[in-house]
XYZ file of C-alpha atoms in Angstrom:
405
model
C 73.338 -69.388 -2.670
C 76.136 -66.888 -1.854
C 76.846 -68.598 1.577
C 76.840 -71.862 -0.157
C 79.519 -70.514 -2.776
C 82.165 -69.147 -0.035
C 81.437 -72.403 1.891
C 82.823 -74.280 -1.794
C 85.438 -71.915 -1.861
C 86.927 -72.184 1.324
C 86.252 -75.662 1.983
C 87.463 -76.246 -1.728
C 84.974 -78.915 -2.798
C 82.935 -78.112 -5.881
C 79.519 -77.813 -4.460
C 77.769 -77.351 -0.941
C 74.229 -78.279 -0.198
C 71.596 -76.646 2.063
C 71.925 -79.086 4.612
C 75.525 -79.924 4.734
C 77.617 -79.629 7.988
C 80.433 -77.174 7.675
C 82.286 -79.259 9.675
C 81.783 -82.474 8.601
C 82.922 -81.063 5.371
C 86.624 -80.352 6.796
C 85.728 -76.444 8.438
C 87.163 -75.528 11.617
C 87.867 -72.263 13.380
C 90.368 -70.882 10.813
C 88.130 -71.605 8.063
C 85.077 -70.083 9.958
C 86.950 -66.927 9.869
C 87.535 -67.127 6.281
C 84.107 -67.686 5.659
C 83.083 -64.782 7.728
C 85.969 -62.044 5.969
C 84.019 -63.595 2.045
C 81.050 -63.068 3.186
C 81.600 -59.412 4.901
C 82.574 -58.502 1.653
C 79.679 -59.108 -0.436
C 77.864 -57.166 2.459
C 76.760 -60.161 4.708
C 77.200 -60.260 8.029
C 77.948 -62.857 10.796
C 80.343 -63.865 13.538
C 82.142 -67.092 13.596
C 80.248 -67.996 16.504
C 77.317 -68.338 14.257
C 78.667 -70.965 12.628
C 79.779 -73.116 14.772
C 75.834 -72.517 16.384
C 74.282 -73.030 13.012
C 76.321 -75.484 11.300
C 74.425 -76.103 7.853
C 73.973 -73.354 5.024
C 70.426 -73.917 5.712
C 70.524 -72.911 9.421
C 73.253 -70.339 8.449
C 71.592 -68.047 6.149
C 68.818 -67.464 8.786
C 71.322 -65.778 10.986
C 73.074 -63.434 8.021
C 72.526 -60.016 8.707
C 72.913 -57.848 5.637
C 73.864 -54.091 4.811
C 76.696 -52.483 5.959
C 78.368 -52.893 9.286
C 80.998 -50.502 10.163
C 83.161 -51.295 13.327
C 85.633 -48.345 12.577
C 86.079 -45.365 10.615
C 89.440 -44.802 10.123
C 92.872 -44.990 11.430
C 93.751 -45.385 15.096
C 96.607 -44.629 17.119
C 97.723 -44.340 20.598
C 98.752 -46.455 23.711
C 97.834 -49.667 23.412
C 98.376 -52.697 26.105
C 100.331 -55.510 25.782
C 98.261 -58.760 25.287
C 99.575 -62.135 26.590
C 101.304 -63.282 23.841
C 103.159 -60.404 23.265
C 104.215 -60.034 26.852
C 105.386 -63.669 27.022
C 107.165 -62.679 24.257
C 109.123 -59.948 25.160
C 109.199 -60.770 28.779
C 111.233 -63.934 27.555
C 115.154 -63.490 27.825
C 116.215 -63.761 24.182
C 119.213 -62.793 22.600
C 117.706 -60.244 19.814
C 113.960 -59.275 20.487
C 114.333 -57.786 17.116
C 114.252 -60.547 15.378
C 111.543 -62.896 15.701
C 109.668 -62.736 12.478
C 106.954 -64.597 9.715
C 107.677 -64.080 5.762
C 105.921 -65.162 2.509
C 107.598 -65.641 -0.346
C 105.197 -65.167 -3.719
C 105.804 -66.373 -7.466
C 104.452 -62.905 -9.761
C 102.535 -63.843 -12.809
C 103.597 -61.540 -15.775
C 106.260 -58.371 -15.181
C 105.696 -56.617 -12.036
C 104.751 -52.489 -11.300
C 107.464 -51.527 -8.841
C 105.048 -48.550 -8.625
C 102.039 -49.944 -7.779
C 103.524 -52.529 -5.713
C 104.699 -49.664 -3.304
C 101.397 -47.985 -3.492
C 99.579 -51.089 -2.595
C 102.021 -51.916 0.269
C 101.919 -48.462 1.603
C 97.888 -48.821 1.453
C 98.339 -51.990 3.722
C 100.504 -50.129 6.344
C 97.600 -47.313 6.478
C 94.388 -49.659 6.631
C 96.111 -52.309 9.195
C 96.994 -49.985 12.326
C 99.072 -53.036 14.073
C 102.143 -52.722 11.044
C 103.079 -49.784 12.288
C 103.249 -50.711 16.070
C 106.177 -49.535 17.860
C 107.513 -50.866 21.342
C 110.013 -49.366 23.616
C 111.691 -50.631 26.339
C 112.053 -48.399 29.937
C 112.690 -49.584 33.754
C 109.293 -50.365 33.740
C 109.350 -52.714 31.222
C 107.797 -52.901 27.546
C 105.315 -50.632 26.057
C 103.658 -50.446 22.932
C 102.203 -47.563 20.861
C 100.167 -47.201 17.392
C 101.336 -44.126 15.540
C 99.249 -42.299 12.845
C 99.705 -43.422 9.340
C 103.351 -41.553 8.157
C 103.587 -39.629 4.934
C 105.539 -41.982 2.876
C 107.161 -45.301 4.269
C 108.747 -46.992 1.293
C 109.255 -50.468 2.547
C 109.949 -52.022 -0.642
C 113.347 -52.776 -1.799
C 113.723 -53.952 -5.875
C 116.261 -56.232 -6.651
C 117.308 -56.573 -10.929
C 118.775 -59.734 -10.653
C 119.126 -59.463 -14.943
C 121.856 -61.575 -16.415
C 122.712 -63.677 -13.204
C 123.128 -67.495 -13.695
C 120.415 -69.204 -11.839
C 122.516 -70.273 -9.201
C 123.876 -66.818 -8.541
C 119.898 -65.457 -8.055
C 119.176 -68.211 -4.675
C 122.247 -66.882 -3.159
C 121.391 -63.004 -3.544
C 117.986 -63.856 -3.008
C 119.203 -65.373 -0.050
C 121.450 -62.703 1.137
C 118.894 -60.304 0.679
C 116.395 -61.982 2.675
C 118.525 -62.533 5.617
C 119.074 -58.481 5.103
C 115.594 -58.131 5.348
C 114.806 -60.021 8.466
C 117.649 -58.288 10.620
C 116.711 -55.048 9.384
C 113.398 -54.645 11.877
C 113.717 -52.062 14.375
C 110.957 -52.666 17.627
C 111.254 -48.786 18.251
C 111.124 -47.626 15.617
C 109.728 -49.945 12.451
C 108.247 -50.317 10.213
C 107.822 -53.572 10.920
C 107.151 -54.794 7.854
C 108.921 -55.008 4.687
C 109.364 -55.966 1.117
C 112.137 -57.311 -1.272
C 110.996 -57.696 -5.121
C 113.292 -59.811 -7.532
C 113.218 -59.439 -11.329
C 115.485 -61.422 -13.396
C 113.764 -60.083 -17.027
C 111.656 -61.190 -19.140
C 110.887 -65.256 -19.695
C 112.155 -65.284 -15.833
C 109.328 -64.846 -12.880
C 109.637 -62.188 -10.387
C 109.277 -62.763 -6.694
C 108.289 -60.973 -3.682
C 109.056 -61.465 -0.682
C 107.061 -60.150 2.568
C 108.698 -60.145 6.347
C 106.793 -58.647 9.443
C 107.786 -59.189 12.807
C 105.554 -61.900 14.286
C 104.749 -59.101 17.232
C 102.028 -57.559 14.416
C 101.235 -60.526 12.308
C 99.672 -64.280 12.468
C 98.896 -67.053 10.455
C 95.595 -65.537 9.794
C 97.331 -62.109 9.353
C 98.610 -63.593 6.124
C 95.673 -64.585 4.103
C 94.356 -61.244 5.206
C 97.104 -59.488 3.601
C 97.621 -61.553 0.991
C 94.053 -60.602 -0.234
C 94.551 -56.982 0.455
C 97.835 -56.629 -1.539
C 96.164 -58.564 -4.259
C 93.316 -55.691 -4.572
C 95.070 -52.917 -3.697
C 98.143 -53.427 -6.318
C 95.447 -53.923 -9.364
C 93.716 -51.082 -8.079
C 96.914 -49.249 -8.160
C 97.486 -50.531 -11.697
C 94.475 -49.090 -12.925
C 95.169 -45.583 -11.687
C 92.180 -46.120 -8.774
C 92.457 -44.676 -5.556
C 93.007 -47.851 -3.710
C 90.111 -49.012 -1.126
C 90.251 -51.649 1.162
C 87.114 -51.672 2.089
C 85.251 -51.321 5.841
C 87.554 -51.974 8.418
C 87.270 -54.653 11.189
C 87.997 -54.038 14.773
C 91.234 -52.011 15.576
C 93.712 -54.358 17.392
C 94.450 -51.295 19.616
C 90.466 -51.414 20.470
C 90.789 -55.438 20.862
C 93.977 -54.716 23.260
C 92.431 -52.251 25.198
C 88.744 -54.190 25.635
C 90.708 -57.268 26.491
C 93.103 -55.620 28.810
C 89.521 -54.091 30.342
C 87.464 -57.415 30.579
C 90.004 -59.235 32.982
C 90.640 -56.108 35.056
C 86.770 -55.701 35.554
C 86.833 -60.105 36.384
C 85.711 -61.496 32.988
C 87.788 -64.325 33.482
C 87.831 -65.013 36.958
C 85.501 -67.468 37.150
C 88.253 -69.747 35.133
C 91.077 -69.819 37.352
C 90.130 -73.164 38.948
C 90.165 -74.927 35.631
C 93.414 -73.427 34.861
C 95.115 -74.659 38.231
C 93.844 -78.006 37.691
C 94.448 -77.955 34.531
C 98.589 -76.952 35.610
C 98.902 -79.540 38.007
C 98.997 -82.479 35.572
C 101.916 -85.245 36.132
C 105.085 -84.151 34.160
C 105.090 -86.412 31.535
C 107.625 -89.834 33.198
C 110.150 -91.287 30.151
C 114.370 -91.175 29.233
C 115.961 -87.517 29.945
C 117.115 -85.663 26.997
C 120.642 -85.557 27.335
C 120.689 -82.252 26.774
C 117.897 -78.960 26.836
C 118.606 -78.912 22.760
C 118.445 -82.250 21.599
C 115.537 -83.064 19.220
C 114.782 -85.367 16.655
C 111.814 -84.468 13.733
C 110.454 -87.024 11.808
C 107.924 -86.289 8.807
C 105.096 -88.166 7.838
C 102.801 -87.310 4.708
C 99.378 -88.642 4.372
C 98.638 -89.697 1.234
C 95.369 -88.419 -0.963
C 92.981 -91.372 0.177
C 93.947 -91.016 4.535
C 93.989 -86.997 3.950
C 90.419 -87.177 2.867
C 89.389 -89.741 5.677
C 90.935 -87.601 8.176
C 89.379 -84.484 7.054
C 85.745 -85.592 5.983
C 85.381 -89.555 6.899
C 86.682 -89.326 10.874
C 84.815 -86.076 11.368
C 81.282 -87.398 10.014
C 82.198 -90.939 11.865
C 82.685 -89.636 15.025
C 80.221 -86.666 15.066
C 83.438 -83.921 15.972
C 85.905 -81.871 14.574
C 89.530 -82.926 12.957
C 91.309 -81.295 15.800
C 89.723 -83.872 18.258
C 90.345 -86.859 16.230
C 94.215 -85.450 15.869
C 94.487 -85.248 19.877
C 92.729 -88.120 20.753
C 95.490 -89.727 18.735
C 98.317 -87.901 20.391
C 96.971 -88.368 23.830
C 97.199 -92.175 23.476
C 100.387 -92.227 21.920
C 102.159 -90.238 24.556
C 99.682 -92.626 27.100
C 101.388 -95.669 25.299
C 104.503 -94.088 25.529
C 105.123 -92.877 29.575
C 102.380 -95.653 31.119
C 100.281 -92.974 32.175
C 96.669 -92.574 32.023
C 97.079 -88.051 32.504
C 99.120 -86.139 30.285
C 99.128 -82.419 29.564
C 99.478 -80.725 26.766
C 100.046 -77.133 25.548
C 97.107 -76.014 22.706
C 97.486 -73.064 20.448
C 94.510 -71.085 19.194
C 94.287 -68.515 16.630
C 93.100 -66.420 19.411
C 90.203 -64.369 17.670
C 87.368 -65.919 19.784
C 83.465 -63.859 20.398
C 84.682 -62.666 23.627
C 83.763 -59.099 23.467
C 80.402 -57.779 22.107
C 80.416 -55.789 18.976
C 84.164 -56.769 17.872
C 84.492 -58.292 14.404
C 88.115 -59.304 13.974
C 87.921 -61.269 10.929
C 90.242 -59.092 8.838
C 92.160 -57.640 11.404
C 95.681 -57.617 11.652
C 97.629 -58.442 14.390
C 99.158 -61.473 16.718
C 96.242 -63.040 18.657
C 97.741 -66.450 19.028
C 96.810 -68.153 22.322
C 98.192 -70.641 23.972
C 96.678 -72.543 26.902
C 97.267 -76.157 28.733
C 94.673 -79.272 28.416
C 95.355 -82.589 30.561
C 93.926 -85.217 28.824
C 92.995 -88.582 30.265
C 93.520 -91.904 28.582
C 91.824 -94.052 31.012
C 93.164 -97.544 29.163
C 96.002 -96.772 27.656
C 97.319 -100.484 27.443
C 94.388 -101.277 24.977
C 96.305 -100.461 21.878
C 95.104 -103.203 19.305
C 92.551 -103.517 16.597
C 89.907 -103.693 19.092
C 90.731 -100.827 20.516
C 87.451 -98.574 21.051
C 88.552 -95.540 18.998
C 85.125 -93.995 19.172
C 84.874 -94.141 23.137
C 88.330 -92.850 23.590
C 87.759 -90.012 20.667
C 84.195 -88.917 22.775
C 86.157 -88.914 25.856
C 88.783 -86.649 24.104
C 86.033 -84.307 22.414
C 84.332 -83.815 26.085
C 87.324 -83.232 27.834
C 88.073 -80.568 25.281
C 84.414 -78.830 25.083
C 85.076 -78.397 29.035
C 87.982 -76.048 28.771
C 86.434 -72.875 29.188
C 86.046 -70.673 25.992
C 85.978 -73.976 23.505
């Protein structure tokens, strides 16, 4: 019944049965990880491989393992490598490596503790090791190191915005924002930090969080999000504040990763990956210049977001992702004549490749980013008839045979 319950959660539909399909109910990776960090916390245990292996609540629960699971006692510090993402970022000429950051702005209910709120963000800084990364720069390039939890790091700054007309609070709030995000320092951080605005009483208080993206994710967010949520009522009540087990260290992730493809984990994947590289450039009118873009936006409305999300992924026995690229490929097929084009696919990163890591409320940038060429192999059939369910199983295998997926 408890797996069933995070499943409704998560998944936000009001009930799950024994034998429903996670995915068929709109999961997918993300999600999977949510429904591992719930269910770690109410002491039961699985990876997000599991699910994706046992799909129904049913098949699920037969795989929980329950008790407690520690992965790490306390906090690290310490060299840690580079992964991939962060060395293509720094690696990349850019005119302020400073700067390259994720925020979240929150709405407070009720009048905010300044107090607690810097007891609770302190508490984050010491239970997530990768906020207080630092990275230097010598002839030999960038390094990165994981200091010991400091003292004190106030990283909250409180702004009494009292008495201002509304217009006058968006443009401090705005100044003081943009003061936040050029304020990072890679050498020597924190790189996180905090603005609260108060305008009195009958007027909500906001708070607004900024990390650089070096230490953070998407998933980094809910993570903290959560965690600032208990710690600051914990605070508020005079606890000691507890965050619970940790996960896997992102120094320890780093340094297993960085150990994996020295000892030829990955090896047997570099044909893929050449292949994979070698796809056409995609044919079609020059931009007339490296900047020029156009963005269009188009919103689904309530009855085509639920078909995407439940309906396609039932219909076509696969996930939403595969139904989205499938799209995409034949579309950019339709547009260049081509039957081949390649793409570039971002992953939240945080596969099973190592044994014994659990990195589903760890903090940290995992992102990956790999290419897929995908083959259209009629991409002049664009009408009604147009066999959607061939071309979306051609898609789905194409996309179970890059390696890792």
């Amino acid at each position: 019944r408890r797996v069933a319950r995070v499943w409704a959660e998560v998944l936000g539909v009001p009930e799950v049965g024994a034998d429903d399909n996670f995915f068929h109910l709109g999961g997918d990776s993300i999600l999977s990880m949510q429904v591992v960090s719930r269910l770690r916390r109410e002491g039961l245990h699985l990876a997000t491989r599991d699910l994706f292996a046992h799909q129904t609540v049913a098949a699920l629960a037969a795989v929980v393992r329950t008790g407690p699971q520690r992965t790490g006692d306390g906090p690290v510090s310490g060299e840690v490598p580079l992964t991939p993402i962060q060395q293509w970022f720094l690696t990349t000429p850019r005119a302020a490596h400073h700067h390259f950051n994720q925020s979240l702005l929150l709405e407070l209910d009720g009048t905010p503790d300044p107090a607690a709120l810097e007891t609770a963000l302190a508490a984050l800084l010491h239970h997530h090791d990768a906020l207080r990364m630092r990275f230097t720069r010598n002839a030999d390039g960038w390094r990165q190191f994981n200091p010991p939890p400091a003292e004190r790091q106030d990283v909250l700054v409180h702004h009494h915005l009292t008495g201002l007309p509304p217009e006058r609070v968006h443009a401090v709030m705005e100044r003081a924002a943009d003061a936040l995000h050029a304020g990072f320092d890679l050498e020597h951080g924190p790189l996180l930090a905090a603005g609260l605005f108060t305008s009195g009483p009958g007027r909500p208080a906001f708070l607004l969080l900024v990390a650089h993206h070096l230490v953070v994710d998407a998933v980094s967010w809910r993570i903290l999000q959560d965690d600032l949520e208990s710690a600051y009522h914990q605070a508020v009540r005079g606890e000691p504040v507890d965050l619970g087990e940790r996960t896997t260290s992102y120094r320890d992730w780093a340094r297993g990763l960085a150990a994996h493809v020295a000892g030829g984990g990955l090896d047997h994947e570099v044909p893929h990956w050449e292949e994979a590289v070698t796809a056409e450039p995609l044919p079609g009118p020059a931009l007339p210049d490296p900047g020029a873009s156009h963005m269009l936006t188009v919103e689904l409305d309530e009855e085509d977001t639920e078909a995407l999300l439940r309906s396609a992924p039932t219909a076509y026995r696969t996930r939403v992702n595969d139904v989205l690229l499938a799209a995409l490929a034949l579309a950019l097929a339709r547009w260049t004549g081509g039957k081949r084009v390649r793409l570039d696919l971002e992953s939240h990163g945080r596969e099973d490749l190592l044994d014994g890591v659990d990195l589903s409320r760890t903090v940290g940038w995992f992102t990956t980013v790999h290419p897929v060429a995908l083959s259209v192999d009629t991409p002049d059939d664009l009408g009604p008839g147009r066999d959607w369910r061939a071309l979306v199983k051609s898609v789905r295998r194409q996309l179970r045979a890059v390696p890792g997926n």
